[in-house]
Amino acid sequence: MTQVFKFGGASVKDADGIKNLAEIVKLNSTKPLLIVISAMGKTTNALEKLTDSYFYQKEDIEQVFDEIKGYHFQILHQLFTDASHPVFDEIANTFVEIDWIIEDEPQDTYNFIYDQIVSVGELVSTKIVSHYLNYLDISNKWLDARSYIQTNNTYREAKIDWTKTESLIQKDLPKLLESQIAVTQGFIGNTSENFTTTLGREGSDFTAAIFASCLNAEAVTVWKDVPGILNADPKLFSDCHKFDELSYAEAIEMTYYGATVIHPKTIKPLQNKLIPLYVKPFLAPKENGTIIKEALVEITTPIVIVKQNQILVTLKTRDLSFITENHLKEIFKAFADANIKVNTLQISALSFSASFDFRADKFEAFKATVQSNYELRFNTGIKLMTIRHADENSIKKYITGEVYLEQRSRNTAQFVLKDE
Ligand code: ASP
Ligand code: MG
């Protein structure tokens, strides 16, 4: 049965990472294998910057683009000693697609242009890895994910057309995978008009889950720079605890509150088909990592999830009347229309407060709608901390600084606080 592997940007950030990926693939090449890969290192951030420079016609556009190309070619030279290898031309040609976009002034919407430019990160990373594996005699086929992953045209947050996607994947992939390893892109999709879309930042995990679900795969393995799923982010806290096993439900809750170890949309399609998800360390591929599956494991270790870059908004009616259900209806319509997902909320007699992920364009759209009826105040530089299975000790340990808003239920405590 088919295995789906996903390698994120950190695992392919340099030549050593790609060599390590090849070792992992070699260890696992006895079963049909589909490999989903993200853009290398911080490429997606760099391509976002390039999109910005192009859209706003900034001076630094050539410099930003040169850095991106330079980074990839440096890795290519480290992987392929023979500079006449066809991969060099192929990567150069793929970058030319960006040249074609940026040579004219922007005519399309920001989000459309974003997807056309940012998707190139995944196209080049997969071409490099696919060529490198073939170069090592790990025979594989490069696949364009856009021939399979079909979406609507909500650029930057495209929604999957599951029916079309499933039929395309089932049509020829199972057969192909019987004879060959396949390498494809995470994060990107295709509209019915054949334009490239992206599925939202960190969306490559989701891509792996879509392929796995449509292929009825045996398992998905996400290879990461952590030993597995930990109870807190090791970059922010010391003495973290690794879980050997988590239930789908716990994993969904964790990602819902903002755990970044797995993209939030990844778990559900796997749970529906009872496909286990392994999170394993790419530097110690024989270790067990964490397995997420249908399980009754009781978690007692508090799990800490930090969501940065939040905005806290407080609304008061302009006529200073009480906040009623009709106001809430109006406010939530404004959230929905601006495509804002509320993370926490608190309502008192005269005010309504909510926190959500800060994105300037969405916030401005929301503000424009509510401004006529409400007085709006806001704070940025805010983080949301969620503790699952919280107790007094864990709250004391993890929550420090000025708390703006606090909410507790039986299982979960949440704090909106200043991000220091
Ligand atoms: N490269 C994309 C990003 O950085 C998708 C991913 O890595 O999952 O958001
Ligand atoms: Mg990435």
Coordinates of C-alpha atoms and ligand atoms in Angstrom, one line a residue, residues 6 8-10 38-44 122 201-202 204, ligand 2:
K6 CA 5.9 15.2 3.2
G8 CA 8.8 20.8 4.7
G9 CA 11.0 23.7 3.9
A10 CA 13.3 23.2 6.8
S38 CA 7.5 22.4 0.1
A39 CA 9.6 25.3 -1.1
M40 CA 13.2 25.3 0.2
G41 CA 14.0 27.0 3.5
K42 CA 12.5 30.4 3.7
T43 CA 11.8 30.7 0.0
T44 CA 8.1 31.3 0.4
E122 CA 7.5 24.6 -4.8
R201 CA 0.6 29.2 4.3
E202 CA 2.1 25.9 5.4
S204 CA 1.9 21.3 2.1
Ligands
MG2 MG 7.4 26.2 4.0

